[in-house]
Each structure stands twice: as structure tokens, then as C-alpha cells.
PDB file of C-alpha atoms (C1' of nucleotides) in Angstrom:
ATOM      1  CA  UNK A1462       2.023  19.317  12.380  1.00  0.00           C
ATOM      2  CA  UNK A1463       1.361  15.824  13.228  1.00  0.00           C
ATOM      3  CA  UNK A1464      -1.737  16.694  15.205  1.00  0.00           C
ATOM      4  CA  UNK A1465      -4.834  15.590  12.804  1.00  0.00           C
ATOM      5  CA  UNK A1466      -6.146  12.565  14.455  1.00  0.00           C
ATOM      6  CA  UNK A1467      -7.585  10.266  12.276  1.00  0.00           C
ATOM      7  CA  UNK A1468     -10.873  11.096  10.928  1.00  0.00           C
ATOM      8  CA  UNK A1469      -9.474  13.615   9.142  1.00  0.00           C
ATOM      9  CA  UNK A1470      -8.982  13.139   5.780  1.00  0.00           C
ATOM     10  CA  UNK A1471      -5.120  14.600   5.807  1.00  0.00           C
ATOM     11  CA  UNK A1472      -4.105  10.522   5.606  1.00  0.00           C
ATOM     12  CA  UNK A1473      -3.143  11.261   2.346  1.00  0.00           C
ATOM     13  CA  UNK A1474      -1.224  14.153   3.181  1.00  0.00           C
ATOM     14  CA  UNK A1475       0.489  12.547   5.763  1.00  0.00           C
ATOM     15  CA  UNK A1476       1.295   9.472   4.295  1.00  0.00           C
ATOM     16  CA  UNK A1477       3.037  12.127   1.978  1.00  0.00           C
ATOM     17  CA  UNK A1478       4.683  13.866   4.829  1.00  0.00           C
ATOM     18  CA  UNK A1479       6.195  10.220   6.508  1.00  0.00           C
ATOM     19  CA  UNK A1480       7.436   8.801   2.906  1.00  0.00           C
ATOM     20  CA  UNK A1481       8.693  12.492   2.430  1.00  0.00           C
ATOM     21  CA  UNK A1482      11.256  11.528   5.888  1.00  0.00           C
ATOM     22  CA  UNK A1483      12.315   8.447   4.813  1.00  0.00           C
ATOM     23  CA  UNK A1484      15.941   8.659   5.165  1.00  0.00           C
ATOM     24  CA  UNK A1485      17.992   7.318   2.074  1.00  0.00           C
ATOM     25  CA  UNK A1486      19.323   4.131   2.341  1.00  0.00           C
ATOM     26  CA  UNK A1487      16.433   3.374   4.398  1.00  0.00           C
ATOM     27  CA  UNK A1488      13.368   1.340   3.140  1.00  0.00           C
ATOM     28  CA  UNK A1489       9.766   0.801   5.016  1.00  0.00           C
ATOM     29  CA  UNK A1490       6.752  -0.968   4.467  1.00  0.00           C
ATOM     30  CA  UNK A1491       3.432  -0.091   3.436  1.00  0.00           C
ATOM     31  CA  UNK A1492       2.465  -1.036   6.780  1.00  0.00           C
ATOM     32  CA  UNK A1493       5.263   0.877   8.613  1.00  0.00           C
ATOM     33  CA  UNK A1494       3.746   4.085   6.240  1.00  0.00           C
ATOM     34  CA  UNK A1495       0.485   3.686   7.533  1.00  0.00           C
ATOM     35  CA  UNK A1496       1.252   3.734  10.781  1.00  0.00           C
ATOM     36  CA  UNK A1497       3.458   6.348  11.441  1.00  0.00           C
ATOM     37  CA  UNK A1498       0.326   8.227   9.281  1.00  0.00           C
ATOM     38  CA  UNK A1499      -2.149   7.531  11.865  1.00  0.00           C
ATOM     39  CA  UNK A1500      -4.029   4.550  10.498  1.00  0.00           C
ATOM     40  CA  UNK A1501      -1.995   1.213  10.885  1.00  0.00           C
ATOM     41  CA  UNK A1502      -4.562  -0.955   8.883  1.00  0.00           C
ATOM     42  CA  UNK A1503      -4.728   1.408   5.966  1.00  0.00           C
ATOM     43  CA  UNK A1504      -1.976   0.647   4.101  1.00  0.00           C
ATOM     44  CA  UNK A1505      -4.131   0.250   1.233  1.00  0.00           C
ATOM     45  CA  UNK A1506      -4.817   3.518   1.326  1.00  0.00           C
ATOM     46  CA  UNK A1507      -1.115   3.855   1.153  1.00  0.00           C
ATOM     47  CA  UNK A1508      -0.297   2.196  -2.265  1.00  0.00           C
ATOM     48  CA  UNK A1509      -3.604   3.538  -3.444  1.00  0.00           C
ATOM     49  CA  UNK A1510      -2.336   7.309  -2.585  1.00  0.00           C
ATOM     50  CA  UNK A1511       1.462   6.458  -4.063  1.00  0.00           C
ATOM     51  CA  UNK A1512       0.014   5.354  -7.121  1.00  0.00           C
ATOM     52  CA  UNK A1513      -1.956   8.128  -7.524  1.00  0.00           C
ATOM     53  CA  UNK A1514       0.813  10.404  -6.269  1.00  0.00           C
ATOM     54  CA  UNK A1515       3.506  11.787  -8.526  1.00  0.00           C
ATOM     55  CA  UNK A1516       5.499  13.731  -5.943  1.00  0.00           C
ATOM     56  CA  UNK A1517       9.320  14.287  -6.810  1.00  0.00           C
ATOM     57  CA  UNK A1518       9.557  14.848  -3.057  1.00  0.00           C
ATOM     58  CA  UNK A1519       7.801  11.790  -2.079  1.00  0.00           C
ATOM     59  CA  UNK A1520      10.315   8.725  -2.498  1.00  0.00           C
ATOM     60  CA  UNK A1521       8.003   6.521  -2.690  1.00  0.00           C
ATOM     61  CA  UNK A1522      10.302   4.035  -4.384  1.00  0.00           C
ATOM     62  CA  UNK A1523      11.552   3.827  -0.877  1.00  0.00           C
ATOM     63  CA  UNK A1524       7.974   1.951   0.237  1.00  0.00           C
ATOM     64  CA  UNK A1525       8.269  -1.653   0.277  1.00  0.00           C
ATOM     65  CA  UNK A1526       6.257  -4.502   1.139  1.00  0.00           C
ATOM     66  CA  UNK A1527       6.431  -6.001   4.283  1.00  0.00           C
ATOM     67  CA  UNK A1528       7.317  -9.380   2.779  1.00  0.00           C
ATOM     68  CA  UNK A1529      10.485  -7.726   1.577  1.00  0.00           C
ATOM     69  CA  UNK A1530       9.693  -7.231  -1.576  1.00  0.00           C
ATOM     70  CA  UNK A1531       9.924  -4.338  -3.362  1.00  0.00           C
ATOM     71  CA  UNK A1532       6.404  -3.643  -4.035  1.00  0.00           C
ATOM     72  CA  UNK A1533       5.080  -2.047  -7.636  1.00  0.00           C
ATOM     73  CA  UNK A1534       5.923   1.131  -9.128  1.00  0.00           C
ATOM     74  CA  UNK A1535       4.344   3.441 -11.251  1.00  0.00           C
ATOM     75  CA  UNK A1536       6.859   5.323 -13.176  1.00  0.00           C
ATOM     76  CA  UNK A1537       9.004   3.006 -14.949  1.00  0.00           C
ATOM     77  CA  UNK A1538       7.693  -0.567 -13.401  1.00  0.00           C
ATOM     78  CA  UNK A1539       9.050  -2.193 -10.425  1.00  0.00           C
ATOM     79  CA  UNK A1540      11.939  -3.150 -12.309  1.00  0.00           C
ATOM     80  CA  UNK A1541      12.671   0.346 -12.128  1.00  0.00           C
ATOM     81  CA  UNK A1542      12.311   1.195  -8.310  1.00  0.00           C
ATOM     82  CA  UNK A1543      14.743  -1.609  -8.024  1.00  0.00           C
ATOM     83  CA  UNK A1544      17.409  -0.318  -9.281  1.00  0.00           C
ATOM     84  CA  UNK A1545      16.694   2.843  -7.768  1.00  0.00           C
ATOM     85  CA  UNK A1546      16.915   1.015  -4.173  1.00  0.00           C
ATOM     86  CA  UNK A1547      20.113  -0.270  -5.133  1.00  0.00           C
ATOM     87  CA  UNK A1548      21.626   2.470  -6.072  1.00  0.00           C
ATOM     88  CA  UNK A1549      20.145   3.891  -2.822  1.00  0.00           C
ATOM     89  CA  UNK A1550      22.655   1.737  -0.930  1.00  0.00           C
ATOM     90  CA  UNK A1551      19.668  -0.844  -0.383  1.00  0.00           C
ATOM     91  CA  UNK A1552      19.932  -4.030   0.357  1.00  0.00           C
ATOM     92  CA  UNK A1553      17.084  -5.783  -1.280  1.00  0.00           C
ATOM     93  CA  UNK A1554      15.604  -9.125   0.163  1.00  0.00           C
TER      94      UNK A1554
ATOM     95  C1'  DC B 536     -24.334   9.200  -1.821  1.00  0.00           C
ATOM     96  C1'  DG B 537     -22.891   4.543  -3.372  1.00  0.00           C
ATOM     97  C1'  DT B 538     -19.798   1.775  -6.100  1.00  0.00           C
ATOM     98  C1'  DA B 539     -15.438   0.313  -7.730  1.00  0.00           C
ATOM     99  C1'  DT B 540     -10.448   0.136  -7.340  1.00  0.00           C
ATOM    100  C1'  DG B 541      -5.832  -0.691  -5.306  1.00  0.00           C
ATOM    101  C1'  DA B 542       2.164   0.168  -5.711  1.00  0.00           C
ATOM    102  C1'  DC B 543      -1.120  -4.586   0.653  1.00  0.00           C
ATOM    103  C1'  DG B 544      -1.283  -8.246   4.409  1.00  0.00           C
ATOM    104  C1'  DT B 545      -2.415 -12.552   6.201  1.00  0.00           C
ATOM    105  C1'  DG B 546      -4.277 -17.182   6.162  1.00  0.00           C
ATOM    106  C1'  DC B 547      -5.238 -21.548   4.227  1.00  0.00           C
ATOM    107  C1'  DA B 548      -5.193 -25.365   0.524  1.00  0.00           C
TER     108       DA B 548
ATOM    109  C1'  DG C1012       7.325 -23.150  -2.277  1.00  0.00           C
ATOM    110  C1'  DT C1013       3.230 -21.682  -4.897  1.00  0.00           C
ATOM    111  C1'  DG C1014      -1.522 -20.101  -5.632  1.00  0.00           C
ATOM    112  C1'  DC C1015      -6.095 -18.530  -4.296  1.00  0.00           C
ATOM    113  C1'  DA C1016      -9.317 -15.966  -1.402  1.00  0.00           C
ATOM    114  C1'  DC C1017     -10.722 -12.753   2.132  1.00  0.00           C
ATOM    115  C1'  DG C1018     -10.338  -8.502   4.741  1.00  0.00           C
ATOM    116  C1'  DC C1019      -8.955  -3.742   5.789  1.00  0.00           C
ATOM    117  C1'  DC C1020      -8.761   1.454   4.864  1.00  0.00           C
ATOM    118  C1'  DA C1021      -8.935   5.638   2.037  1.00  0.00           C
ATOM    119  C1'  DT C1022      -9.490   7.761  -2.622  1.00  0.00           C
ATOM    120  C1'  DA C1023     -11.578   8.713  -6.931  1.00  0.00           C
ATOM    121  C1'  DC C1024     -15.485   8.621 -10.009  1.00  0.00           C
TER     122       DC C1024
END
DNA sequence: CGTATGACGTGCA
DNA sequence: GTGCACGCCATAC
């Protein structure tokens, strides 16, 4: 895997796949996302694809901004994904 | 096919 | 430090 160059419209998929390997404890940015999914300037996309996403096996409470905050959150508010970091062992900004 | 939207990022006032 | 505006990419309708 990891071979679809961009122009192919896996981004979503893989944006799946690289929040999917997020480590816990760990944290990274929408931009950080993006990148590692092939298109550095598309972190639109990202959010855009979280929000829409409802994965169990996509953390995507663990995507933050890049200004170190936490971002927005779908299910339950940002409130929510919060706590969640915290009691991921995160050390929010 | 074209338009509208967005869980962003950066710059400037 | 705060607020507003613009720009970027991909998705969904």
C-alpha cells in the first residue's frame, strides 16, 4: 500500500489509513495528516473527510490543529475530543 | 459538469 | 492578543 500517487482519488482513504497509525498518546496536525497522505496543502480535505468520516478505527480525535489547538469534533463537540486527548496521556497546548 | 462546503493555515489590520 | 479575509485541496450534492 502506500503506492497511489496523488491524482488518485484514494486521499480519502489514506488520510484514513495515516490517522488509523497514529500512535496513542500521540497527536498530529491536519497538516502533518495531509502530508504523510500525499497532498501536503490539502488538509482541508482532511477535516472535510474526518467530518464526514465516522470510523471507530480512525482516531480522529487524535488530529489537531497546527496552532495547537485541538481542532473541532463531530461526535460530542470539541469539548469532547478534549477530554478524550487527556485521557490519552495528551498534553494539550 | 459546476457549485457549494469545510473538524484548516497563514497573513494582515 | 483579537478579529477578519484570502487561499488551498478534496468531497458531496
Amino acid at each position: 500500500m502506500r503506492l497511489r500517487a496523488r491524482g488518485n482519488t484514494g486521499f480519502k482513504n489514506r488520510v484514513l489509513d495515516v490517522v488509523a497509525e497514529i500512535p496513542q498518546g500521540e497527536t498530529r496536525t491536519y497538516r502533518q495528516v495531509a502530508e504523510l497522505a500525499g497532498s501536503p496543502d490539502a488538509y482541508r480535505a482532511v477535516g472535510n473527510i474526518m467530518k464526514g468520516n465516522r470510523n471507530p478505527n480512525v482516531p480522529c480525535h487524535r488530529v489537531v490543529k497546527s496552532s495547537g489547538e485541538v481542532g473541532g469534533y463531530n461526535a460530542g463537540g470539541p469539548r469532547r475530543k478534549r477530554e478524550i486527548l487527556k485521557s490519552e496521556g495528551v498534553l494539550l497546548a
